[in-house]
Amino acid sequence: MSIHSLAVSQLSAGYGSKDILSELELAVPPGKITAIVGANACGKSTLLRTMSRLISPRQGRVLLDGKSIHQIPSRELARTLGLLPQAPVTPEGIIVADLVSRGRHPHQGMFTRWTRKDDDAVAAALTATGTMDLADRPMDELSGGQRQRVWIAMALAQQTEILLLDEPTTFLDINHQIEVLDLLTDLNETRQTTIVMVLHDLNLAARYSDHLIAIAGGRLHVSGTPEDVLTEENVRRAFGLECRIINDPTSGRPIMLPIGRHRMTNDLTAK
């Protein structure tokens, strides 16, 4: 699998007459895991949707291997770049296996028949997400967490070199959050898939990402390694939150400890 580059140049985008993102300039490290973080309504999902061509920029470009994604044929782009949106719409009455199989559509041409390779890709995606036992069940009967894992399976079945995920741990309990993030890490390590995901949990973002992009007010606040981005000053400016940063004794990555008005020790209060 080849490794592709993804970047945005002087990007401004939004909805209606309102700009959400302003003059963003950033590059996604190829073959790495990147997490986009920031406060609510700062533009994280808008950035991901623009990078996937769901939104057209008002200004600037999204570049795949140096070429504007708007100049790439849709089927060709879908074989390289996949997206799991924040709230995907489930077709009425569809069963799990059929939904996951839709991830293979970019690989089907007008005269291309379904092959053993497609079967294997769907089976691997169901197995990886722990949804194989749900294959014959209607999506309407599943819990929110189960549906989320099935949608991730569909994205995996697409087998793209770049995978964009908007809050992939939504609706999942902490055990399944870790399972999904471990799964994405496996995918990155075994297939060198470039992964870009929006995450709300700063500590999970720091633990599972090689690169963080912090957005504040529709602009790039800071980007870099978790150690560079997850600092007390950056959290204060991007989130308006006082905190302390310590090292994770398990991963060695930074951990953010929020400081509220209650349950503070005297030591923290004195600082």
Short mmCIF file of C-alpha atoms in Angstrom, two decimals:
data_model
loop_
_atom_site.label_atom_id
_atom_site.label_comp_id
_atom_site.label_asym_id
_atom_site.label_seq_id
_atom_site.Cartn_x
_atom_site.Cartn_y
_atom_site.Cartn_z
CA MET A 1 0.00 0.00 0.00
CA SER A 2 1.35 3.39 -1.02
CA ILE A 3 1.44 6.28 1.44
CA HIS A 4 -0.37 9.42 0.29
CA SER A 5 -0.03 12.98 1.52
CA LEU A 6 -2.98 15.09 2.68
CA ALA A 7 -2.77 18.82 3.37
CA VAL A 8 -4.84 21.99 3.38
CA SER A 9 -3.61 25.32 2.06
CA GLN A 10 -5.11 28.70 3.05
CA LEU A 11 -8.39 26.91 3.74
CA SER A 12 -11.54 28.81 4.67
CA ALA A 13 -14.88 26.97 4.84
CA GLY A 14 -18.25 27.11 6.51
CA TYR A 15 -22.02 26.87 6.09
CA GLY A 16 -24.34 29.37 4.47
CA SER A 17 -22.76 32.80 4.75
CA LYS A 18 -20.79 31.99 7.90
CA ASP A 19 -17.12 31.00 7.91
CA ILE A 20 -16.23 28.32 10.45
CA LEU A 21 -12.62 27.83 9.39
CA SER A 22 -10.29 30.69 8.46
CA GLU A 23 -7.04 30.45 6.50
CA LEU A 24 -5.94 27.06 7.80
CA GLU A 25 -2.55 25.82 6.70
CA LEU A 26 -1.59 22.32 7.81
CA ALA A 27 -0.25 18.96 6.67
CA VAL A 28 -1.21 15.51 7.92
CA PRO A 29 1.85 13.29 8.58
CA PRO A 30 1.61 10.38 6.10
CA GLY A 31 1.31 6.91 7.61
CA LYS A 32 0.66 8.30 11.11
CA ILE A 33 -2.32 8.76 13.42
CA THR A 34 -3.48 12.36 13.80
CA ALA A 35 -6.15 13.58 16.21
CA ILE A 36 -7.99 16.88 15.76
CA VAL A 37 -8.92 18.41 19.10
CA GLY A 38 -10.54 21.60 20.29
CA ALA A 39 -13.55 23.04 22.08
CA ASN A 40 -17.11 22.48 20.87
CA ALA A 41 -18.00 24.40 17.68
CA CYS A 42 -14.38 25.31 17.00
CA GLY A 43 -14.46 23.75 13.50
CA LYS A 44 -13.12 20.22 14.02
CA SER A 45 -15.89 18.42 12.13
CA THR A 46 -16.01 21.14 9.49
CA LEU A 47 -12.32 20.58 8.83
CA LEU A 48 -12.81 16.82 8.48
CA ARG A 49 -15.83 17.26 6.19
CA THR A 50 -13.91 19.71 4.01
CA MET A 51 -10.93 17.37 3.83
CA SER A 52 -13.25 14.62 2.59
CA ARG A 53 -14.92 16.87 -0.06
CA LEU A 54 -18.32 16.91 1.63
CA ILE A 55 -17.91 20.68 1.95
CA SER A 56 -16.40 22.89 -0.72
CA PRO A 57 -13.94 25.47 0.61
CA ARG A 58 -14.71 29.15 0.15
CA GLN A 59 -11.01 29.76 -0.20
CA GLY A 60 -7.89 27.63 -0.47
CA ARG A 61 -7.53 23.96 -1.32
CA VAL A 62 -7.42 20.46 0.11
CA LEU A 63 -4.50 18.65 -1.48
CA LEU A 64 -4.08 14.90 -1.96
CA ASP A 65 -0.55 14.19 -3.14
CA GLY A 66 -0.32 17.86 -4.12
CA LYS A 67 -3.48 17.78 -6.26
CA SER A 68 -6.79 19.42 -5.34
CA ILE A 69 -9.28 16.75 -4.27
CA HIS A 70 -11.90 18.54 -6.37
CA GLN A 71 -9.92 17.57 -9.48
CA ILE A 72 -9.93 13.84 -8.60
CA PRO A 73 -12.76 11.60 -9.91
CA SER A 74 -15.12 10.53 -7.13
CA ARG A 75 -14.52 6.77 -7.40
CA GLU A 76 -10.76 7.24 -7.53
CA LEU A 77 -10.87 9.48 -4.46
CA ALA A 78 -13.06 6.96 -2.58
CA ARG A 79 -10.47 4.24 -3.16
CA THR A 80 -7.84 6.41 -1.47
CA LEU A 81 -9.74 8.40 1.16
CA GLY A 82 -12.56 7.12 3.36
CA LEU A 83 -14.78 8.99 5.81
CA LEU A 84 -16.84 7.93 8.80
CA PRO A 85 -19.04 10.97 9.58
CA GLN A 86 -20.23 11.90 13.05
CA ALA A 87 -23.85 10.85 12.55
CA PRO A 88 -24.16 8.53 9.53
CA VAL A 89 -27.67 7.84 8.28
CA THR A 90 -28.58 4.15 8.39
CA PRO A 91 -30.67 2.93 5.43
CA GLU A 92 -34.01 1.63 6.68
CA GLY A 93 -34.20 -2.14 7.11
CA ILE A 94 -30.60 -2.87 6.12
CA ILE A 95 -28.77 -5.72 7.81
CA VAL A 96 -25.23 -5.44 9.16
CA ALA A 97 -23.47 -7.50 6.47
CA ASP A 98 -25.10 -5.50 3.69
CA LEU A 99 -24.08 -2.20 5.24
CA VAL A 100 -20.47 -3.29 5.68
CA SER A 101 -20.47 -4.57 2.08
CA ARG A 102 -21.20 -1.03 0.89
CA GLY A 103 -17.64 -0.19 1.82
CA ARG A 104 -16.59 -2.17 -1.25
CA HIS A 105 -18.54 0.00 -3.73
CA PRO A 106 -15.54 2.18 -4.71
CA HIS A 107 -13.77 -1.00 -5.81
CA GLN A 108 -16.65 -2.08 -8.07
CA GLY A 109 -16.65 -0.89 -11.66
CA MET A 110 -19.51 -1.01 -14.14
CA PHE A 111 -18.37 -4.42 -15.35
CA THR A 112 -16.66 -5.62 -12.17
CA ARG A 113 -18.28 -8.49 -10.30
CA TRP A 114 -18.13 -9.17 -6.57
CA THR A 115 -15.07 -11.30 -5.86
CA ARG A 116 -13.54 -13.41 -3.11
CA LYS A 117 -11.35 -10.42 -2.30
CA ASP A 118 -14.49 -8.41 -1.48
CA ASP A 119 -15.81 -11.24 0.72
CA ASP A 120 -12.49 -11.39 2.55
CA ALA A 121 -12.41 -7.61 3.10
CA VAL A 122 -15.92 -7.60 4.58
CA ALA A 123 -15.18 -10.62 6.79
CA ALA A 124 -11.93 -9.06 8.03
CA ALA A 125 -13.72 -5.79 8.86
CA LEU A 126 -16.49 -7.61 10.78
CA THR A 127 -13.95 -9.68 12.68
CA ALA A 128 -11.73 -6.72 13.52
CA THR A 129 -14.64 -4.74 14.98
CA GLY A 130 -16.16 -7.69 16.85
CA THR A 131 -19.38 -7.52 14.83
CA MET A 132 -19.25 -10.84 12.97
CA ASP A 133 -21.95 -12.27 15.26
CA LEU A 134 -24.19 -9.33 14.27
CA ALA A 135 -23.82 -9.88 10.51
CA ASP A 136 -27.37 -11.11 9.93
CA ARG A 137 -29.10 -8.69 12.27
CA PRO A 138 -30.95 -5.53 11.15
CA MET A 139 -29.16 -2.32 12.06
CA ASP A 140 -32.42 -1.05 13.60
CA GLU A 141 -32.16 -3.67 16.35
CA LEU A 142 -28.66 -2.73 17.50
CA SER A 143 -27.58 -0.51 20.36
CA GLY A 144 -25.83 2.78 19.65
CA GLY A 145 -22.46 1.27 20.45
CA GLN A 146 -23.06 -1.73 18.20
CA ARG A 147 -24.14 0.49 15.33
CA GLN A 148 -21.02 2.60 15.73
CA ARG A 149 -18.79 -0.46 15.47
CA VAL A 150 -20.64 -1.61 12.34
CA TRP A 151 -20.11 1.78 10.72
CA ILE A 152 -16.41 1.53 11.54
CA ALA A 153 -16.41 -1.94 9.96
CA MET A 154 -17.85 -0.46 6.76
CA ALA A 155 -15.06 2.14 6.72
CA LEU A 156 -12.47 -0.60 7.23
CA ALA A 157 -13.96 -2.68 4.40
CA GLN A 158 -13.31 0.22 2.06
CA GLN A 159 -9.56 -0.40 2.59
CA THR A 160 -8.45 3.15 1.86
CA GLU A 161 -4.94 4.47 2.41
CA ILE A 162 -6.36 7.46 4.33
CA LEU A 163 -9.19 7.12 6.84
CA LEU A 164 -11.02 10.12 8.33
CA LEU A 165 -13.21 9.49 11.40
CA ASP A 166 -15.39 12.07 13.09
CA GLU A 167 -15.66 11.12 16.78
CA PRO A 168 -15.36 7.34 16.22
CA THR A 169 -15.81 6.60 19.94
CA THR A 170 -19.22 8.30 20.17
CA PHE A 171 -21.86 6.14 21.94
CA LEU A 172 -19.20 3.69 23.15
CA ASP A 173 -18.43 2.84 26.76
CA ILE A 174 -14.81 3.15 27.87
CA ASN A 175 -14.01 -0.50 27.17
CA HIS A 176 -15.22 -0.26 23.57
CA GLN A 177 -13.56 3.14 23.14
CA ILE A 178 -10.22 1.53 23.92
CA GLU A 179 -11.01 -1.42 21.64
CA VAL A 180 -11.76 0.91 18.73
CA LEU A 181 -8.63 3.00 19.28
CA ASP A 182 -6.54 -0.16 19.60
CA LEU A 183 -8.10 -1.38 16.36
CA LEU A 184 -7.21 1.84 14.55
CA THR A 185 -3.67 1.60 15.92
CA ASP A 186 -3.40 -1.96 14.59
CA LEU A 187 -4.63 -0.77 11.19
CA ASN A 188 -2.05 1.99 11.16
CA GLU A 189 0.79 -0.28 12.21
CA THR A 190 0.01 -3.22 9.92
CA ARG A 191 -1.14 -1.34 6.80
CA GLN A 192 0.46 2.09 7.33
CA THR A 193 -3.02 3.61 6.95
CA THR A 194 -2.99 7.35 7.56
CA ILE A 195 -5.69 8.00 10.17
CA VAL A 196 -7.18 11.39 11.00
CA MET A 197 -9.83 11.46 13.72
CA VAL A 198 -11.74 14.02 15.71
CA LEU A 199 -11.64 13.19 19.43
CA HIS A 200 -13.08 15.01 22.43
CA ASP A 201 -11.04 13.16 25.03
CA LEU A 202 -7.66 14.90 25.14
CA ASN A 203 -6.01 12.10 27.09
CA LEU A 204 -7.09 9.40 24.63
CA ALA A 205 -6.01 11.66 21.78
CA ALA A 206 -2.57 12.08 23.34
CA ARG A 207 -2.19 8.38 24.08
CA TYR A 208 -3.21 7.06 20.66
CA SER A 209 -1.96 9.75 18.28
CA ASP A 210 1.42 10.53 16.81
CA HIS A 211 0.30 14.04 15.91
CA LEU A 212 -2.24 16.48 17.35
CA ILE A 213 -3.95 19.39 15.62
CA ALA A 214 -5.60 21.85 18.02
CA ILE A 215 -8.23 24.14 16.52
CA ALA A 216 -9.44 27.26 18.33
CA GLY A 217 -12.02 29.65 16.91
CA GLY A 218 -11.75 28.18 13.42
CA ARG A 219 -8.01 28.68 13.23
CA LEU A 220 -5.02 26.45 13.77
CA HIS A 221 -3.92 27.03 17.35
CA VAL A 222 -1.02 24.59 17.45
CA SER A 223 0.04 21.26 15.94
CA GLY A 224 2.78 18.78 16.71
CA THR A 225 3.51 15.82 18.93
CA PRO A 226 1.27 15.17 21.96
CA GLU A 227 4.09 16.50 24.15
CA ASP A 228 4.23 19.73 22.15
CA VAL A 229 0.47 20.30 21.99
CA LEU A 230 -0.88 19.05 25.33
CA THR A 231 0.53 21.75 27.59
CA GLU A 232 -1.16 23.74 30.33
CA GLU A 233 -0.91 26.94 28.29
CA ASN A 234 -2.38 25.39 25.13
CA VAL A 235 -5.28 23.82 27.03
CA ARG A 236 -5.97 27.16 28.71
CA ARG A 237 -6.01 29.04 25.39
CA ALA A 238 -7.85 26.45 23.27
CA PHE A 239 -10.38 25.26 25.87
CA GLY A 240 -10.47 28.04 28.47
CA LEU A 241 -9.62 25.41 31.09
CA GLU A 242 -7.08 25.43 33.89
CA CYS A 243 -5.30 22.11 34.21
CA ARG A 244 -2.17 20.27 35.21
CA ILE A 245 -0.18 18.04 32.86
CA ILE A 246 1.54 14.89 34.13
CA ASN A 247 3.09 11.88 32.42
CA ASP A 248 0.98 8.79 31.82
CA PRO A 249 2.72 6.02 33.83
CA THR A 250 1.57 3.46 31.21
CA SER A 251 2.35 5.13 27.90
CA GLY A 252 4.70 7.94 28.91
CA ARG A 253 2.44 10.38 27.03
CA PRO A 254 1.07 13.54 28.67
CA ILE A 255 -2.17 13.39 30.68
CA MET A 256 -4.37 16.44 31.26
CA LEU A 257 -5.88 16.82 34.74
CA PRO A 258 -8.65 19.45 34.68
CA ILE A 259 -8.95 21.86 37.58
CA GLY A 260 -12.50 22.80 38.51
CA ARG A 261 -13.84 24.73 41.47
CA HIS A 262 -14.35 21.62 43.61
CA ARG A 263 -12.38 18.58 44.76
CA MET A 264 -9.03 20.39 44.63
CA THR A 265 -6.22 19.56 47.00
CA ASN A 266 -4.50 22.33 48.90
CA ASP A 267 -1.37 21.78 46.79
CA LEU A 268 -3.24 22.42 43.54
CA THR A 269 -5.13 25.37 44.97
CA ALA A 270 -1.91 27.01 46.07
CA LYS A 271 -0.34 26.88 42.60
#
